[in-house]
């Protein structure tokens, strides 16, 4: 059963998630941007990816603590090198899974 | 940037989109199943799970919402938390907007629904490589959304029966992100920006709870990168940086 409260919750969550996804697309795609902003946005993907990846590899727990000795990080090294070498997305994903699985078998 | 023209035709558009989306789908399945199992344990029906997944479509926010429901948090608190957790998409949509210039508003409205960490990173790389267009990107957004909704519902229905952590599938998204990061390192300034972002993200994540570190570190790093590029153009100017 879906209660009215639950429906309201989902609609609220959906709205506050959707607006930040939507507003910049509509606001920025309809005009030409100043050069500095374009250059800034050009650097954003590298920044976001790195900001997503490194804490996930280096920290754990709640509250978060530095915990660099884990199989996530151990696997990331060779996977990163493989990606640098081959630039193959599919290959990198499959190698990552295989090594992670292997690390789970060995380290337990 | 190469300007290979993408072949038109509905079938090849959808095919290209699906072909590009598979690493994301692979990564979403275990997370979606896990979410479904958790939500079901917290008392949500499969229908309720499907409703949330289709209206919100944001993995981490959904996990947090279910945890908060379990502690008896109110609607306002959960919605406010969702907002802060998902604010990072503001940056992602801004970066994507450069490649969607002049596109009709109704398509942008449809596109925005599917902007996630994963689809953003993948589509951005593809746009930059060329041979990619908004229709293919839109396919990626909606195929991954469908997989997300279906895996969360499947998890609620019977996810406990599926062995967790099979075949290292938990690492699929991390592997994809690592490779997409490699694609972004197109010159010295990008490497520098990524390094600043990574170090600040770790530092901020250790001192501030929640995931605000993603936005904070990205803004700090891109701003620093821009200043460096302006101040020392020779440092920044190496292959790829124009």
Coordinates of C-alpha atoms in Angstrom, one line a residue:
Chain A
X1 CA 0.0 0.0 0.0
X2 CA 1.1 3.5 -0.7
X3 CA 0.0 6.0 1.9
X4 CA -0.6 9.6 1.2
X5 CA 2.4 10.5 3.3
X6 CA 4.7 8.2 1.4
X7 CA 3.5 9.6 -1.9
X8 CA 4.1 13.1 -0.7
X9 CA 7.6 12.1 0.4
X10 CA 8.5 10.7 -3.0
X11 CA 7.1 13.7 -4.8
X12 CA 9.1 16.0 -2.5
X13 CA 12.3 14.0 -2.9
X14 CA 11.7 13.9 -6.7
X15 CA 11.2 17.6 -7.0
X16 CA 14.3 18.7 -5.0
X17 CA 16.3 16.2 -7.0
X18 CA 14.9 17.2 -10.4
X19 CA 15.2 21.0 -10.1
X20 CA 19.0 21.0 -9.7
X21 CA 19.3 18.6 -12.6
X22 CA 17.0 20.7 -14.8
X23 CA 17.7 24.4 -14.0
X24 CA 21.3 24.6 -15.3
X25 CA 20.4 22.8 -18.5
X26 CA 17.7 25.2 -19.3
X27 CA 19.5 28.3 -18.1
X28 CA 22.9 27.7 -19.6
X29 CA 22.2 25.9 -22.9
X30 CA 20.1 28.7 -24.4
X31 CA 22.9 31.3 -24.4
X32 CA 26.6 31.6 -25.0
X33 CA 28.6 31.6 -21.9
X34 CA 31.5 33.9 -20.9
X35 CA 34.9 32.4 -21.7
X36 CA 35.9 32.0 -18.0
X37 CA 32.8 30.1 -17.2
X38 CA 33.3 27.7 -20.2
X39 CA 36.9 27.1 -19.1
X40 CA 35.7 26.5 -15.5
X41 CA 33.0 24.0 -16.6
X42 CA 35.6 22.3 -18.8
X43 CA 37.6 21.5 -15.6
X44 CA 34.5 20.3 -13.6
X45 CA 34.3 16.7 -14.9
X46 CA 37.9 15.8 -14.0
X47 CA 37.3 17.5 -10.6
X48 CA 34.0 15.7 -9.9
X49 CA 35.3 12.3 -10.9
X50 CA 38.3 12.6 -8.7
X51 CA 36.2 13.9 -5.8
X52 CA 33.9 10.9 -6.2
X53 CA 36.6 8.3 -6.5
X54 CA 39.3 9.2 -3.9
X55 CA 37.2 9.4 -0.7
X56 CA 35.5 6.2 -1.8
X57 CA 38.9 4.5 -2.0
X58 CA 40.6 6.1 1.0
X59 CA 38.0 6.5 3.7
X60 CA 35.4 4.3 5.4
X61 CA 33.1 4.2 8.3
X62 CA 30.7 6.5 10.0
X63 CA 32.0 9.0 10.9
X64 CA 34.5 8.6 8.1
X65 CA 38.1 7.8 8.8
X66 CA 41.1 7.3 6.7
X67 CA 41.4 3.6 5.9
X68 CA 43.7 3.1 3.0
X69 CA 44.3 -0.6 3.6
X70 CA 41.4 -2.1 1.7
X71 CA 40.8 -4.2 -1.4
X72 CA 39.0 -1.3 -3.1
X73 CA 42.2 0.7 -3.2
X74 CA 44.4 -2.3 -3.8
X75 CA 42.4 -3.1 -7.0
X76 CA 42.2 0.5 -8.1
X77 CA 46.0 0.7 -8.8
X78 CA 46.3 -1.9 -11.5
X79 CA 42.8 -1.0 -12.9
X80 CA 43.8 2.7 -13.3
X81 CA 47.1 1.7 -15.0
X82 CA 45.1 -0.7 -17.3
X83 CA 42.8 2.2 -18.2
X84 CA 45.7 4.5 -18.9
X85 CA 47.3 1.9 -21.2
X86 CA 44.3 0.6 -23.1
X87 CA 41.7 3.4 -22.7
X88 CA 39.1 0.6 -22.9
X89 CA 36.0 1.2 -20.8
X90 CA 34.7 -2.3 -21.1
X91 CA 38.0 -3.9 -20.4
X92 CA 38.6 -1.7 -17.4
X93 CA 35.2 -2.6 -15.9
X94 CA 35.7 -6.3 -16.4
X95 CA 39.3 -6.3 -15.1
X96 CA 38.1 -4.3 -12.0
X97 CA 35.4 -6.9 -11.3
X98 CA 37.8 -9.8 -11.8
X99 CA 40.5 -8.4 -9.6
X100 CA 38.0 -7.4 -6.9
X101 CA 36.5 -10.8 -6.9
X102 CA 40.0 -12.3 -6.7
X103 CA 40.9 -9.9 -3.8
X104 CA 37.8 -11.1 -2.0
X105 CA 38.9 -14.7 -2.4
X106 CA 42.5 -14.2 -1.3
X107 CA 41.9 -11.7 1.5
X108 CA 38.5 -13.0 2.5
Chain B
X1 CA 37.8 17.0 -30.5
X2 CA 36.9 14.9 -33.5
X3 CA 33.8 15.8 -35.5
X4 CA 32.8 12.4 -36.7
X5 CA 29.1 12.7 -37.6
X6 CA 27.0 10.2 -35.8
X7 CA 24.8 8.0 -38.0
X8 CA 21.2 8.9 -37.8
X9 CA 18.3 6.5 -37.7
X10 CA 16.3 5.5 -34.6
X11 CA 17.7 2.0 -34.4
X12 CA 21.4 3.0 -34.5
X13 CA 20.7 5.7 -31.9
X14 CA 19.1 3.3 -29.5
X15 CA 21.7 0.6 -30.2
X16 CA 24.6 3.1 -29.5
X17 CA 22.9 4.3 -26.4
X18 CA 22.5 0.8 -25.0
X19 CA 26.0 -0.3 -26.0
X20 CA 27.4 2.7 -24.1
X21 CA 25.2 2.3 -21.1
X22 CA 26.1 -1.3 -20.2
X23 CA 28.8 -0.6 -17.6
X24 CA 26.3 1.6 -15.7
X25 CA 23.6 -1.0 -15.9
X26 CA 25.9 -3.6 -14.7
X27 CA 26.8 -1.4 -11.7
X28 CA 23.2 -0.5 -11.0
X29 CA 21.9 -4.1 -10.7
X30 CA 23.7 -5.0 -7.4
X31 CA 23.1 -1.6 -5.9
X32 CA 19.4 -1.6 -7.0
X33 CA 18.9 -5.1 -5.6
X34 CA 20.5 -4.2 -2.3
X35 CA 18.3 -1.1 -2.1
X36 CA 15.2 -3.2 -2.7
X37 CA 16.1 -5.7 0.0
X38 CA 16.8 -2.9 2.5
X39 CA 13.6 -1.0 1.7
X40 CA 11.6 -4.2 1.9
X41 CA 13.1 -4.9 5.3
X42 CA 12.1 -1.3 6.3
X43 CA 8.5 -2.2 5.5
X44 CA 8.2 -0.8 2.0
X45 CA 6.3 -2.7 -0.7
X46 CA 7.7 -3.4 -4.1
X47 CA 5.2 -0.9 -5.5
X48 CA 6.5 1.7 -3.0
X49 CA 10.1 1.0 -4.0
X50 CA 9.2 1.3 -7.7
X51 CA 7.5 4.6 -7.0
X52 CA 10.5 6.1 -5.2
X53 CA 13.0 4.8 -7.8
X54 CA 11.0 6.3 -10.7
X55 CA 10.2 9.6 -9.1
X56 CA 13.6 10.3 -7.5
X57 CA 16.2 8.2 -9.4
X58 CA 19.1 8.9 -7.1
X59 CA 20.8 6.0 -5.5
X60 CA 22.5 7.4 -2.4
X61 CA 19.6 9.7 -1.6
X62 CA 17.2 6.8 -1.7
X63 CA 19.4 4.7 0.7
X64 CA 19.5 7.6 3.1
X65 CA 15.8 8.2 2.8
X66 CA 15.0 4.6 3.8
X67 CA 17.4 4.7 6.7
X68 CA 15.8 7.9 7.9
X69 CA 12.3 6.4 7.5
X70 CA 13.5 3.6 9.8
X71 CA 14.5 6.1 12.5
X72 CA 11.1 7.8 12.2
X73 CA 12.3 11.0 10.5
X74 CA 9.6 13.3 9.1
X75 CA 9.0 14.1 5.4
X76 CA 10.5 17.6 5.6
X77 CA 13.8 16.3 7.1
X78 CA 14.1 13.6 4.5
X79 CA 13.3 16.0 1.6
X80 CA 15.8 18.5 2.9
X81 CA 18.5 15.9 3.2
X82 CA 17.7 14.6 -0.3
X83 CA 18.2 18.2 -1.6
X84 CA 21.6 18.6 -0.1
X85 CA 22.7 15.1 -1.2
X86 CA 21.7 15.7 -4.8
X87 CA 22.8 19.3 -5.1
X88 CA 25.9 18.0 -6.9
X89 CA 23.9 17.4 -10.0
X90 CA 23.7 21.2 -10.4
X91 CA 27.4 21.1 -11.4
X92 CA 27.0 18.1 -13.6
X93 CA 24.1 19.6 -15.6
X94 CA 26.0 22.9 -15.9
X95 CA 28.9 21.0 -17.5
X96 CA 26.6 19.0 -19.8
X97 CA 24.7 22.2 -20.9
X98 CA 27.7 23.1 -23.0
X99 CA 27.0 20.2 -25.3
X100 CA 23.2 20.7 -25.4
X101 CA 23.2 24.2 -26.7
X102 CA 20.0 25.3 -28.4
X103 CA 18.2 22.1 -27.7
X104 CA 14.4 22.4 -27.3
X105 CA 13.2 22.9 -23.7
X106 CA 11.0 19.9 -23.7
X107 CA 13.9 17.7 -24.6
X108 CA 16.0 19.3 -21.9
X109 CA 13.2 18.6 -19.5
X110 CA 13.2 15.0 -20.4
X111 CA 17.0 14.8 -20.4
X112 CA 17.3 16.4 -16.9
X113 CA 15.4 13.5 -15.3
X114 CA 18.2 11.1 -16.1
X115 CA 21.3 13.1 -15.0
X116 CA 23.2 11.0 -12.5
X117 CA 26.8 10.8 -11.5
X118 CA 27.2 7.8 -13.9
X119 CA 25.3 9.1 -16.9
X120 CA 26.9 12.5 -16.6
X121 CA 30.4 11.1 -16.6
X122 CA 29.8 8.7 -19.5
X123 CA 27.9 11.2 -21.7
X124 CA 30.3 14.0 -21.1
X125 CA 33.2 11.8 -22.3
X126 CA 31.3 10.6 -25.3
X127 CA 30.2 14.2 -26.3
X128 CA 33.8 15.2 -26.2
X129 CA 35.0 12.3 -28.3
X130 CA 32.5 13.2 -31.0
X131 CA 30.1 10.9 -32.7
X132 CA 27.7 11.5 -29.9
X133 CA 24.5 13.5 -29.7
X134 CA 21.7 14.4 -27.4
X135 CA 19.5 11.5 -28.5
X136 CA 22.1 8.9 -27.8
X137 CA 22.8 10.6 -24.4
X138 CA 19.1 10.6 -23.7
X139 CA 19.0 6.9 -24.4
X140 CA 21.8 6.3 -21.9
X141 CA 19.8 8.3 -19.3
X142 CA 16.6 6.4 -19.8
X143 CA 18.0 2.9 -20.2
X144 CA 20.0 3.3 -17.0
X145 CA 16.9 4.6 -15.3
X146 CA 14.8 1.6 -16.4
X147 CA 17.5 -0.8 -15.1
X148 CA 17.6 1.1 -11.8
X149 CA 13.8 1.0 -11.3
X150 CA 13.7 -2.7 -12.3
X151 CA 16.5 -3.8 -10.1
X152 CA 15.2 -2.0 -7.0
X153 CA 11.8 -3.6 -7.5
X154 CA 13.4 -7.0 -8.1
X155 CA 15.3 -6.5 -4.9
X156 CA 12.1 -5.8 -3.0
X157 CA 10.4 -8.8 -4.5
X158 CA 13.1 -11.4 -3.9
X159 CA 16.5 -9.9 -3.7
X160 CA 17.3 -11.9 -0.6
X161 CA 17.4 -15.0 -2.8
X162 CA 20.1 -13.6 -5.0
X163 CA 23.7 -14.1 -3.8
X164 CA 25.3 -10.7 -2.9
X165 CA 28.7 -9.7 -4.1
X166 CA 28.8 -12.2 -6.9
X167 CA 31.6 -12.0 -9.6
X168 CA 33.0 -8.7 -8.1
X169 CA 30.0 -6.9 -9.6
X170 CA 30.2 -4.4 -6.7
X171 CA 33.3 -3.0 -8.4
X172 CA 31.6 -2.3 -11.8
X173 CA 30.9 1.4 -11.1
X174 CA 34.3 2.1 -9.5
X175 CA 36.0 0.5 -12.5
X176 CA 33.9 2.7 -14.9
X177 CA 34.7 5.9 -12.9
X178 CA 38.4 5.1 -12.9
X179 CA 38.4 4.8 -16.7
X180 CA 36.3 7.8 -17.2
X181 CA 38.7 9.8 -15.0
X182 CA 41.6 8.6 -17.2
X183 CA 39.7 9.9 -20.2
X184 CA 39.4 13.3 -18.5
X185 CA 43.1 13.6 -17.9
X186 CA 43.8 15.2 -21.3
X187 CA 46.6 17.5 -20.3
X188 CA 48.6 18.8 -17.4
X189 CA 45.9 21.2 -16.1
X190 CA 43.3 18.4 -15.9
X191 CA 45.7 16.2 -14.0
X192 CA 46.4 19.1 -11.6
X193 CA 42.7 19.9 -11.2
X194 CA 41.9 16.2 -10.5
X195 CA 44.7 16.0 -7.9
X196 CA 43.5 19.1 -6.1
X197 CA 39.9 17.8 -6.2
X198 CA 41.0 14.4 -4.8
X199 CA 43.0 15.7 -2.0
X200 CA 40.4 18.3 -1.0
X201 CA 37.6 15.8 -1.2
X202 CA 39.4 13.4 1.1
X203 CA 40.2 16.2 3.5
X204 CA 36.7 17.6 3.6
X205 CA 35.1 14.2 3.7
X206 CA 37.0 13.4 6.9
X207 CA 35.9 16.6 8.7
X208 CA 32.4 17.2 7.4
X209 CA 29.7 14.6 7.5
X210 CA 27.4 14.0 4.5
X211 CA 28.5 14.2 0.9
X212 CA 28.9 18.0 0.5
X213 CA 32.6 17.3 -0.1
X214 CA 31.8 16.4 -3.7
X215 CA 30.5 19.8 -4.6
X216 CA 33.0 21.7 -2.3
X217 CA 36.1 19.9 -3.6
X218 CA 35.0 20.2 -7.3
X219 CA 34.3 23.9 -7.0
X220 CA 37.6 24.5 -5.2
X221 CA 39.6 22.4 -7.7
X222 CA 38.0 23.8 -10.9
X223 CA 38.5 27.4 -9.6
X224 CA 42.1 26.7 -8.7
X225 CA 42.6 25.1 -12.1
X226 CA 41.1 28.1 -13.8
X227 CA 43.3 30.5 -11.8
X228 CA 46.4 28.4 -12.6
X229 CA 45.5 28.3 -16.3
X230 CA 45.1 32.1 -16.3
X231 CA 48.1 32.9 -14.2
X232 CA 50.6 30.5 -15.7
X233 CA 49.3 29.6 -19.2
X234 CA 52.6 27.8 -20.0
X235 CA 52.1 25.4 -17.1
X236 CA 48.6 24.7 -18.3
X237 CA 49.3 24.5 -22.0
X238 CA 50.3 21.1 -22.8
X239 CA 48.5 18.6 -25.1
X240 CA 44.8 19.0 -25.1
X241 CA 44.5 22.2 -23.2
X242 CA 43.4 25.0 -25.4

